[in-house]
Short mmCIF file of N, CA, C and O in Angstrom, two decimals:
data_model
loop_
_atom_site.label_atom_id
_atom_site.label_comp_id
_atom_site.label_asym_id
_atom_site.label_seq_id
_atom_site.Cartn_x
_atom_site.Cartn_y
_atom_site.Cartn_z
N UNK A 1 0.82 -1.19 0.00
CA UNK A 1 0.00 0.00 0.00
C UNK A 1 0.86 1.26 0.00
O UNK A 1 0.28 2.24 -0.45
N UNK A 2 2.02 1.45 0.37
CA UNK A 2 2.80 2.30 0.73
C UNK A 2 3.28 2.81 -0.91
O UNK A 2 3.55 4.00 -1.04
N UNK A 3 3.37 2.07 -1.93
CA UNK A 3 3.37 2.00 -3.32
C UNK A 3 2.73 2.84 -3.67
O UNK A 3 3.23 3.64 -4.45
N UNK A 4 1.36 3.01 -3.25
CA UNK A 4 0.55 4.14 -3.76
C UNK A 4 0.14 5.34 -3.85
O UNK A 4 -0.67 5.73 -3.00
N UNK A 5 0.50 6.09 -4.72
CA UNK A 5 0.57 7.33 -4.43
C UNK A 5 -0.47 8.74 -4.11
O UNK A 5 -1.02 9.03 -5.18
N UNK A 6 -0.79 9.44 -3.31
CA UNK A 6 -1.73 9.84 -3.18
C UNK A 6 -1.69 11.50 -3.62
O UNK A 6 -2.59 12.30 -3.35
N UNK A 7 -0.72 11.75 -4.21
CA UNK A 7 -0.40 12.71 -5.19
C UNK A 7 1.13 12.99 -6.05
O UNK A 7 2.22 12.75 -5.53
N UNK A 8 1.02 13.38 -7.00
CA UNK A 8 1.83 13.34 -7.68
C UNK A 8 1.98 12.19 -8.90
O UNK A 8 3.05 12.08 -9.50
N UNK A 9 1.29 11.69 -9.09
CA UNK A 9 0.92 10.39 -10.00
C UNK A 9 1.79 10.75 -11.50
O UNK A 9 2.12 11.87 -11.89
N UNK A 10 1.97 9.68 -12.06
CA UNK A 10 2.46 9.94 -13.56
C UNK A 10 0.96 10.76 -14.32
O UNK A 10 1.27 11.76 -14.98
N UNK A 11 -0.10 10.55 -14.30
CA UNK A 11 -1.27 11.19 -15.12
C UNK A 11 -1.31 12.72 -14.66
O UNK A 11 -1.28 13.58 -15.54
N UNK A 12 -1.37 13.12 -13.14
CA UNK A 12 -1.41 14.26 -12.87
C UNK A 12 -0.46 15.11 -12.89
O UNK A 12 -0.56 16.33 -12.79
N UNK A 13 0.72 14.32 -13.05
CA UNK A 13 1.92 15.29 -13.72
C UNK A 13 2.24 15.78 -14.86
O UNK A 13 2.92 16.75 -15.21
N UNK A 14 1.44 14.70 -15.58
CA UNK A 14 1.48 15.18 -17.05
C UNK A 14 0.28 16.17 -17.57
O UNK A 14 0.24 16.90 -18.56
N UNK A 15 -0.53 15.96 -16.68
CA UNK A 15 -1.97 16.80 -16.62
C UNK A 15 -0.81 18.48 -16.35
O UNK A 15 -0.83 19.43 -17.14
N UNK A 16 -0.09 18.42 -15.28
CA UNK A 16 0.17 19.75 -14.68
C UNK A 16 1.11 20.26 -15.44
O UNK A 16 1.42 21.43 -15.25
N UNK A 17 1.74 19.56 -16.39
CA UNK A 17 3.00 19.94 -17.18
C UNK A 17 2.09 20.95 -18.35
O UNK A 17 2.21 22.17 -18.49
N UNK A 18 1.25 20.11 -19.05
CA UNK A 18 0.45 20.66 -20.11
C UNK A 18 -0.29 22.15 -19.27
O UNK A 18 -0.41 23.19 -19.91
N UNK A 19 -0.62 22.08 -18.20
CA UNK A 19 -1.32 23.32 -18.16
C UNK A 19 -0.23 24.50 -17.70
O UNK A 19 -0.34 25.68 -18.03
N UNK A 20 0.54 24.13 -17.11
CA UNK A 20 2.02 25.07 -16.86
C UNK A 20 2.50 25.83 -18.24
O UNK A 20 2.69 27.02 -18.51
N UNK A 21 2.61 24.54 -19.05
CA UNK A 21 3.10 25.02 -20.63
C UNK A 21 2.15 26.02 -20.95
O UNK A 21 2.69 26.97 -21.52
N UNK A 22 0.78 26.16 -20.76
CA UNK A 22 -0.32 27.28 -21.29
C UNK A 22 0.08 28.22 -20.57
O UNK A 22 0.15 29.24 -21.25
N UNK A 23 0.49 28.44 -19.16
CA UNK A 23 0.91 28.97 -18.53
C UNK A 23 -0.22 29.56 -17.24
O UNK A 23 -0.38 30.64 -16.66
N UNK A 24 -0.74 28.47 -17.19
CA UNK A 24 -2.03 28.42 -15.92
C UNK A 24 -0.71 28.34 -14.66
O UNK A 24 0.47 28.16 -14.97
N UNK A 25 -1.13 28.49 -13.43
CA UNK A 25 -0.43 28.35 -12.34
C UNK A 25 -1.48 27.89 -11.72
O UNK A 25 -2.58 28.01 -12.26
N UNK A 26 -1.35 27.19 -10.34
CA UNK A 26 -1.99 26.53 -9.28
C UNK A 26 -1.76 25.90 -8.80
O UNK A 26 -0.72 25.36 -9.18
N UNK A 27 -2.40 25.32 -7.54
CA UNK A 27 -1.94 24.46 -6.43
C UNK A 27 -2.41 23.19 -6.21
O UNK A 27 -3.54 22.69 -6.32
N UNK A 28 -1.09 22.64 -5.80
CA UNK A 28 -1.33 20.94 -6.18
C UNK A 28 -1.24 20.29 -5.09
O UNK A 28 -0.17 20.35 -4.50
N UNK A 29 -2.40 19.45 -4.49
CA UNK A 29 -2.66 18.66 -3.72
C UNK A 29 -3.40 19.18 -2.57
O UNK A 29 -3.09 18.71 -1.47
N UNK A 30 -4.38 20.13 -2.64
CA UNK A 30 -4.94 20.94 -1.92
C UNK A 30 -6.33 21.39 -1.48
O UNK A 30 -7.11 21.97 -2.23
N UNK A 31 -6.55 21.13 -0.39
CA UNK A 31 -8.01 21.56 -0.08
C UNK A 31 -8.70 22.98 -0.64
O UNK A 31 -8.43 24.12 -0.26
N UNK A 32 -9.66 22.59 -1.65
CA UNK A 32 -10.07 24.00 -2.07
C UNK A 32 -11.07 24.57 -1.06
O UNK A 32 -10.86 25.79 -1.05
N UNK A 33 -11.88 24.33 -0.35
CA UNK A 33 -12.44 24.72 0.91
C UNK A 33 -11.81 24.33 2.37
O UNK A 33 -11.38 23.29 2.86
N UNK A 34 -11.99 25.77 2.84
CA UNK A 34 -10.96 25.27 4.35
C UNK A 34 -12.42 24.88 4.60
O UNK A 34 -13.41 25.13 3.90
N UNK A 35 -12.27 23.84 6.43
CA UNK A 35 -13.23 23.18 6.85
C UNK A 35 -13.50 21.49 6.15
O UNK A 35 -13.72 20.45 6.77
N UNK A 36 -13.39 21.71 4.52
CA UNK A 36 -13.71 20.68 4.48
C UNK A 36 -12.72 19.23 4.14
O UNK A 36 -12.20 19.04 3.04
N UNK A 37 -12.61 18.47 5.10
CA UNK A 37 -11.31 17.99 4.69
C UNK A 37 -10.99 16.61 3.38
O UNK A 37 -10.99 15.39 3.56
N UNK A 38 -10.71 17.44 1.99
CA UNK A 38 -11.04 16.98 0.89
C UNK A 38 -10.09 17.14 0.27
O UNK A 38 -10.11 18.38 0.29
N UNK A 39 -8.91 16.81 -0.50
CA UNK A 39 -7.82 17.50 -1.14
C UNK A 39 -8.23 17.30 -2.74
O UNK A 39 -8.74 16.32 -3.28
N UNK A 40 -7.88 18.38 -3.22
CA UNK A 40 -8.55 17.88 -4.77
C UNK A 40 -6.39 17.94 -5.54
O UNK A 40 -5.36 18.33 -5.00
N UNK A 41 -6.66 17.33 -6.97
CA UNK A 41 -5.11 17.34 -7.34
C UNK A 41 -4.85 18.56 -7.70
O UNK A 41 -4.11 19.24 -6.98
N UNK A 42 -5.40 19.10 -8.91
CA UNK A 42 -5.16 20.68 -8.98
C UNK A 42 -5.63 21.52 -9.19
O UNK A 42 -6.18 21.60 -10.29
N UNK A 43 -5.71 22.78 -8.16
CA UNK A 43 -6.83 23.80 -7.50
C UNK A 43 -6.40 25.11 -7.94
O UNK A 43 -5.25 25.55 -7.95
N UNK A 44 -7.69 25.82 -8.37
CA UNK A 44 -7.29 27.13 -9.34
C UNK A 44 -7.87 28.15 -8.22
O UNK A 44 -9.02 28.57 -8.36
N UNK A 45 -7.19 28.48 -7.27
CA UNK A 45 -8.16 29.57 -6.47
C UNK A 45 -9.23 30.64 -6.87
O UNK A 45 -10.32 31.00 -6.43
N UNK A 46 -8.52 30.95 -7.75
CA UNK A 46 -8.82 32.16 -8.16
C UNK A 46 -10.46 32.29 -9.20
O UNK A 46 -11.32 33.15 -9.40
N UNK A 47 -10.19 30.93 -9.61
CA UNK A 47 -11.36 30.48 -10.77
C UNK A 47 -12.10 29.60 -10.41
O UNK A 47 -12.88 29.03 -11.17
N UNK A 48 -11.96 29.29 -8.97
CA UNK A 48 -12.63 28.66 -8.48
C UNK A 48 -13.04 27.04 -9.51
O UNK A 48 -14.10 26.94 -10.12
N UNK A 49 -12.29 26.27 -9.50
CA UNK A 49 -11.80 25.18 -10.06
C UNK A 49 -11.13 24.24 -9.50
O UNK A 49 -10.08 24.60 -8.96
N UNK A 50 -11.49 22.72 -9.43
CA UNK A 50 -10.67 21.73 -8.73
C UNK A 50 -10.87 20.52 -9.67
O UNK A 50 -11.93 19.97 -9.97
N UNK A 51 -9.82 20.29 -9.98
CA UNK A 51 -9.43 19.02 -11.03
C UNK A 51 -9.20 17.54 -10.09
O UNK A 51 -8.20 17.67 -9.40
N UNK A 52 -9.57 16.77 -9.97
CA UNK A 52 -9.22 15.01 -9.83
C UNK A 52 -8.85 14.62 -10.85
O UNK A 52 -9.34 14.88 -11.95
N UNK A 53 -7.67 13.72 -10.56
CA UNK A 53 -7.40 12.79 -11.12
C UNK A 53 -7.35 11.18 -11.38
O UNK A 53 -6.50 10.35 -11.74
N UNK A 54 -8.65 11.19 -11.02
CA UNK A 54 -9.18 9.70 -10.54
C UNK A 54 -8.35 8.09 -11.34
O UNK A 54 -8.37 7.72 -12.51
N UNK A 55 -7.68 7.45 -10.13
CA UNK A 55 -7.50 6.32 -10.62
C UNK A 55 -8.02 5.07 -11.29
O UNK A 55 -8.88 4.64 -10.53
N UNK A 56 -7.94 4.45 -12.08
CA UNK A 56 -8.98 3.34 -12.68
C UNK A 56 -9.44 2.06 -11.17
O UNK A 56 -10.41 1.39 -10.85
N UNK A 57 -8.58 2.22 -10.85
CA UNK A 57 -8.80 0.95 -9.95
C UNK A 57 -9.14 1.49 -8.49
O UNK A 57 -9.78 0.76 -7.73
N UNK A 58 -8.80 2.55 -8.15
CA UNK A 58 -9.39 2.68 -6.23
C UNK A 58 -10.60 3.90 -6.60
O UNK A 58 -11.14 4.51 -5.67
N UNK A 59 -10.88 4.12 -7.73
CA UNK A 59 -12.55 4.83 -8.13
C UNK A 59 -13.52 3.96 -8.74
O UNK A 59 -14.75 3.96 -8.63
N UNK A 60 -12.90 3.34 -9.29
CA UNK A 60 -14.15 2.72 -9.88
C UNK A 60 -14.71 2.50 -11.37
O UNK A 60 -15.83 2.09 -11.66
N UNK A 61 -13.54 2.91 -12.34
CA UNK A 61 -14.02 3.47 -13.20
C UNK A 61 -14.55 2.60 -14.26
O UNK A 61 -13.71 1.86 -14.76
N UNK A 62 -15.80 2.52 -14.74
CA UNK A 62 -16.73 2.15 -15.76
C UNK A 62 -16.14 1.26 -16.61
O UNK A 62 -16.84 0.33 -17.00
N UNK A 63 -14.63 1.35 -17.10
CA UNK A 63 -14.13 1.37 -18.47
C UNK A 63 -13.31 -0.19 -18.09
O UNK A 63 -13.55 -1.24 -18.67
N UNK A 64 -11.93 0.06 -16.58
CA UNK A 64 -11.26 -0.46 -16.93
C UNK A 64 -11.28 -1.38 -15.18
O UNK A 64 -10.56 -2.35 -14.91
N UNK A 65 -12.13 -0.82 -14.37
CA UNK A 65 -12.44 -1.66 -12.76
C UNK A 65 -12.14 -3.07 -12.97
O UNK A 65 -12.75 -3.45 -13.97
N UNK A 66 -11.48 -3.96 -12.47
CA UNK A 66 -11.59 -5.00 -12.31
C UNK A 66 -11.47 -5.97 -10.88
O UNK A 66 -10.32 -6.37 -10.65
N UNK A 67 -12.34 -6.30 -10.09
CA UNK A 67 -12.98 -6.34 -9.13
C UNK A 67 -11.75 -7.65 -8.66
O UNK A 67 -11.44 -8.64 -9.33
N UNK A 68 -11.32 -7.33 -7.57
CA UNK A 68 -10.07 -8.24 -6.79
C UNK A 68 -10.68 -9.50 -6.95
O UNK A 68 -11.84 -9.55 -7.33
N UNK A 69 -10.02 -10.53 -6.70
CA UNK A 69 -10.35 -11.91 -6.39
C UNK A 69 -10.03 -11.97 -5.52
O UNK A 69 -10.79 -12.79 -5.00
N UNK A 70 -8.86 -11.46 -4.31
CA UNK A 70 -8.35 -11.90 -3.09
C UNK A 70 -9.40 -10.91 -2.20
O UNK A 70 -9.90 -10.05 -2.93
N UNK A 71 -9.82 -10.84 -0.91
CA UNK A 71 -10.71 -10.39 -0.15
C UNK A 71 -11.49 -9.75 -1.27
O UNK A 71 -10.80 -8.81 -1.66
N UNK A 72 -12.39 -9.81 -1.83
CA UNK A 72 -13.59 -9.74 -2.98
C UNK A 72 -14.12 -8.73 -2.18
O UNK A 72 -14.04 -7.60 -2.68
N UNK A 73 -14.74 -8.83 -0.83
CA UNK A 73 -15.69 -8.52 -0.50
C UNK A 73 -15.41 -6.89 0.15
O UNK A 73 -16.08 -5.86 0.05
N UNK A 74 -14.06 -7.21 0.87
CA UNK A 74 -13.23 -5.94 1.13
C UNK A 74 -12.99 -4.82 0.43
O UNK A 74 -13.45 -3.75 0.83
N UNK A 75 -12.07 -4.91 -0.96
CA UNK A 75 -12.38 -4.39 -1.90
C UNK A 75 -13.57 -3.72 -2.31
O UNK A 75 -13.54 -2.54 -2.64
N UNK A 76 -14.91 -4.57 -2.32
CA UNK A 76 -15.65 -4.04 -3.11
C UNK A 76 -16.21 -2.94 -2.46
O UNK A 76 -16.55 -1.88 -2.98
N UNK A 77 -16.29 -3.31 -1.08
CA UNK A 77 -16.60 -2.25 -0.37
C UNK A 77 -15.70 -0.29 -0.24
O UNK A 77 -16.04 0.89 -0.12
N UNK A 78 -14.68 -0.97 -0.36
CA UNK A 78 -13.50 0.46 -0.43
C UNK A 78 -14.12 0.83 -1.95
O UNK A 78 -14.48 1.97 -2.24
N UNK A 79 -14.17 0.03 -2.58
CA UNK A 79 -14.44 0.66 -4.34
C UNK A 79 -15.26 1.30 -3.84
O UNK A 79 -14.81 2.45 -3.84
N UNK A 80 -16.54 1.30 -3.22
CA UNK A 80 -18.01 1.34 -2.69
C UNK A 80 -17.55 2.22 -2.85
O UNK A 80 -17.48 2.78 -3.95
N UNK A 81 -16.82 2.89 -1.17
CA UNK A 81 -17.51 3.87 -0.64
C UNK A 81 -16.68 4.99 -1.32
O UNK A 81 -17.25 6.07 -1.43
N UNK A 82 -15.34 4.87 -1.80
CA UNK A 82 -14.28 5.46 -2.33
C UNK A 82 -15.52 6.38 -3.46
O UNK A 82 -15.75 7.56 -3.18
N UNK A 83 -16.20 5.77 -4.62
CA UNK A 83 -17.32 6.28 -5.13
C UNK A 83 -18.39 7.35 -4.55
O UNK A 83 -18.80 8.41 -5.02
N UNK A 84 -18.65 6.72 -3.44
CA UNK A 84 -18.82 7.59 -2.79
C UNK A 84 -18.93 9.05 -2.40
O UNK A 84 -19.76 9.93 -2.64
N UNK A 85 -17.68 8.98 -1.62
CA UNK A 85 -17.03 9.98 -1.07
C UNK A 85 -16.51 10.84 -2.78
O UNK A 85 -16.61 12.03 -2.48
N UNK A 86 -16.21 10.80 -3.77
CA UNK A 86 -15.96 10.98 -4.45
C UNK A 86 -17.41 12.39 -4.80
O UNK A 86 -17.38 13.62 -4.79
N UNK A 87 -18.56 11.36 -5.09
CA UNK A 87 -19.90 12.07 -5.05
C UNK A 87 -20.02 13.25 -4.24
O UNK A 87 -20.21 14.39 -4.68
N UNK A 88 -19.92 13.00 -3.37
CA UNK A 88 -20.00 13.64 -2.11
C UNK A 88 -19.28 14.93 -2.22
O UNK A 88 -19.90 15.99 -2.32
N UNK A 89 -17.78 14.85 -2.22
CA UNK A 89 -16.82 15.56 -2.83
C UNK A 89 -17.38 16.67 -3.63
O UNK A 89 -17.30 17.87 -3.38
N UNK A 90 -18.08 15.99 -4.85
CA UNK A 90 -17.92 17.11 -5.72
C UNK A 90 -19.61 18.03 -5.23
O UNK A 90 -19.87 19.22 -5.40
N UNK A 91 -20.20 17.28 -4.81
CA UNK A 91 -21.01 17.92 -4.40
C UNK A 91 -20.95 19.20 -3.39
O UNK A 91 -21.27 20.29 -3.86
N UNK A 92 -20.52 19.12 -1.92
CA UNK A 92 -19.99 20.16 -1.34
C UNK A 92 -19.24 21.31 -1.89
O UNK A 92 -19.30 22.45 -1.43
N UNK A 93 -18.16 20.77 -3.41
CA UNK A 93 -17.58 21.81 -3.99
C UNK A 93 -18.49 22.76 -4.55
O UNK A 93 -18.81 23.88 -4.15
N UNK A 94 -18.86 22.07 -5.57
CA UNK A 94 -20.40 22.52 -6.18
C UNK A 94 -21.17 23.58 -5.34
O UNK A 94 -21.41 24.77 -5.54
N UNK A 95 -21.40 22.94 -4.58
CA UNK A 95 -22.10 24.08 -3.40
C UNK A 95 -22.08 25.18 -2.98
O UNK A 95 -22.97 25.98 -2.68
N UNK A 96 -20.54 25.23 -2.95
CA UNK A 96 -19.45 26.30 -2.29
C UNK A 96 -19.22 27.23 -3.54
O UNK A 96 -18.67 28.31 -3.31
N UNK A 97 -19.54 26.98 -4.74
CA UNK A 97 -19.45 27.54 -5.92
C UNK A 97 -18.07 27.22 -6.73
O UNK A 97 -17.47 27.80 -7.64
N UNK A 98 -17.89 26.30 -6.17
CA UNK A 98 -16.52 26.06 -7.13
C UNK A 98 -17.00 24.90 -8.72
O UNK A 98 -18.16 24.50 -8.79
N UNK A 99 -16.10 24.57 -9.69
CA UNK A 99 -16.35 24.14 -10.62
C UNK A 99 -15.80 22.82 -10.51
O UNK A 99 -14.92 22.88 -9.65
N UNK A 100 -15.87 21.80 -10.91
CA UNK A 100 -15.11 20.35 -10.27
C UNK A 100 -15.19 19.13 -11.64
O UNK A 100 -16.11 18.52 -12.18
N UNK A 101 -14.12 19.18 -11.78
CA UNK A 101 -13.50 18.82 -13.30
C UNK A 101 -13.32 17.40 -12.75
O UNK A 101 -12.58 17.39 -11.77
N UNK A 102 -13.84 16.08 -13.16
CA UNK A 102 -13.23 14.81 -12.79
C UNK A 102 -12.71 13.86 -13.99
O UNK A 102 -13.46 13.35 -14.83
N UNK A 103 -11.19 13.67 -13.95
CA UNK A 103 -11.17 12.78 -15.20
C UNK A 103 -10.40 11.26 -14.88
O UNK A 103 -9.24 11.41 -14.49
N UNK A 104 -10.71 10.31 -14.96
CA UNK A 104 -9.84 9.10 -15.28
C UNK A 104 -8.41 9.20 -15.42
O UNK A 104 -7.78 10.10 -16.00
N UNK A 105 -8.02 8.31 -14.90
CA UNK A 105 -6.15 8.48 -15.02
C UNK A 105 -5.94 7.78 -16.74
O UNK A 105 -4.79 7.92 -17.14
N UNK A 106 -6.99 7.01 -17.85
CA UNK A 106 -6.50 6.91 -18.90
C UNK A 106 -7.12 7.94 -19.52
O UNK A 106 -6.54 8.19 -20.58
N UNK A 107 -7.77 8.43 -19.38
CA UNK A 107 -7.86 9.90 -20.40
C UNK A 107 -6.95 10.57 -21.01
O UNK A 107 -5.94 10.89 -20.38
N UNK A 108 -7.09 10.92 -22.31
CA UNK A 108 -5.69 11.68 -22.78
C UNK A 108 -5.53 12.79 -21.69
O UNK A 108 -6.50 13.06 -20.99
N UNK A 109 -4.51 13.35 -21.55
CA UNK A 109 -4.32 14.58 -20.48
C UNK A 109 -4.12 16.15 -21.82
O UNK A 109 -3.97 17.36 -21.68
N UNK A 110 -4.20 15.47 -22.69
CA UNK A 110 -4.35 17.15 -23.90
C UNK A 110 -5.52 17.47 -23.55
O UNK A 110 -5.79 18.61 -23.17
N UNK A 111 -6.56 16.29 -23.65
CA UNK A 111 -8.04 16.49 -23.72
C UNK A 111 -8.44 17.33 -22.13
O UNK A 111 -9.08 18.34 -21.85
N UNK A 112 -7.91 16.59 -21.56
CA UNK A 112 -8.15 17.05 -20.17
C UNK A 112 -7.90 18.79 -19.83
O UNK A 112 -8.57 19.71 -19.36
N UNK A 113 -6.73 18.63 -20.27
CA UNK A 113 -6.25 20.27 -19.90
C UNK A 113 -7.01 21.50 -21.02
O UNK A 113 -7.19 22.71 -20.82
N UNK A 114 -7.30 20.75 -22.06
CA UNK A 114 -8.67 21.78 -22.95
C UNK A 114 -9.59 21.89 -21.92
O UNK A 114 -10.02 22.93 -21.44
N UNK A 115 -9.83 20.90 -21.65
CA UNK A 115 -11.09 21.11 -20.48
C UNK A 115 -10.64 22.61 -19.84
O UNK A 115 -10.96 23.76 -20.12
N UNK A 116 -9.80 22.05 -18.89
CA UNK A 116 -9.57 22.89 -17.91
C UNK A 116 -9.41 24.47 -18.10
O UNK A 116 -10.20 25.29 -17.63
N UNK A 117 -8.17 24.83 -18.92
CA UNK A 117 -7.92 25.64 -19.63
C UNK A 117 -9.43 26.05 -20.01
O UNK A 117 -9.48 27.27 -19.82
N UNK A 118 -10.09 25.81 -20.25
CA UNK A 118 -11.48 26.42 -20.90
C UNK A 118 -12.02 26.86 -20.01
O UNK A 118 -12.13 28.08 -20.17
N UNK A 119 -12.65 26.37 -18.65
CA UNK A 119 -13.06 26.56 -17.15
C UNK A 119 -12.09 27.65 -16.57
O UNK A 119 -12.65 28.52 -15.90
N UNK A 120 -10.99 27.73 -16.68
CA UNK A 120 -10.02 28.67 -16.25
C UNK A 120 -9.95 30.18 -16.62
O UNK A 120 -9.89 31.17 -15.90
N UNK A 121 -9.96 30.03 -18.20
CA UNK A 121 -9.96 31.36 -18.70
C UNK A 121 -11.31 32.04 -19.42
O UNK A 121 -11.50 33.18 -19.85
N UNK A 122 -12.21 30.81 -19.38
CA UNK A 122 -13.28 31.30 -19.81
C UNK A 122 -14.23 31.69 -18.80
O UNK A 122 -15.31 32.18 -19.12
#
């Protein structure tokens, strides 16, 4: 478990390289609301914007999940609630008026940072 990284990932670096190159700035690995204790990967204060970079395997994702065979039941539950809390997440952001960008760690990261970049300056 210690293997896993809970920021700084190969996807979100390459996510942060591309938006640096546009020449966006922001903060990485950071609670965009104080109080709530949520860290999003990269947070645009100013534009009120918070990017995830959701992993295929401890989110859940649609495409590429493939459900453990060793404790089955354990797992499925962390997938569970990990989903979850995820929901949840963007909801409170939402709330607070921020904008909340979620993408898959196989997503192209060009595609991604159009996103963003668009939410940012538009």
């Amino acid at each position: 478990m210690r293997g896993n990284r809970s920021k700084d990932t190969k996807p979100e670096v390459r996510l942060r390289k591309l938006l640096h190159a546009q020449g966006l700035r922001y903060r990485v690995s950071t609670s965009p609301v104080p109080g709530v204790r949520r860290t999003a990967d990269v947070v645009f204060p100013r534009a009120l914007v918070a990017v995830f970079v959701d992993g295929c395997y401890w989110h859940g994702c649609p495409a590429h999940y493939r459900p453990s065979t060793a404790n089955s039941e354990f797992w499925a539950n962390k997938i569970r609630r990990n989903r979850e809390r995820d929901a949840e997440t963007t909801k409170l952001l939402e709330e607070a008026g921020w904008r909340v960008i979620r993408a898959w760690e196989h997503e192209d990261p060009g595609k991604v940072a159009n996103k963003v970049i668009e939410l940012v300056r538009g």
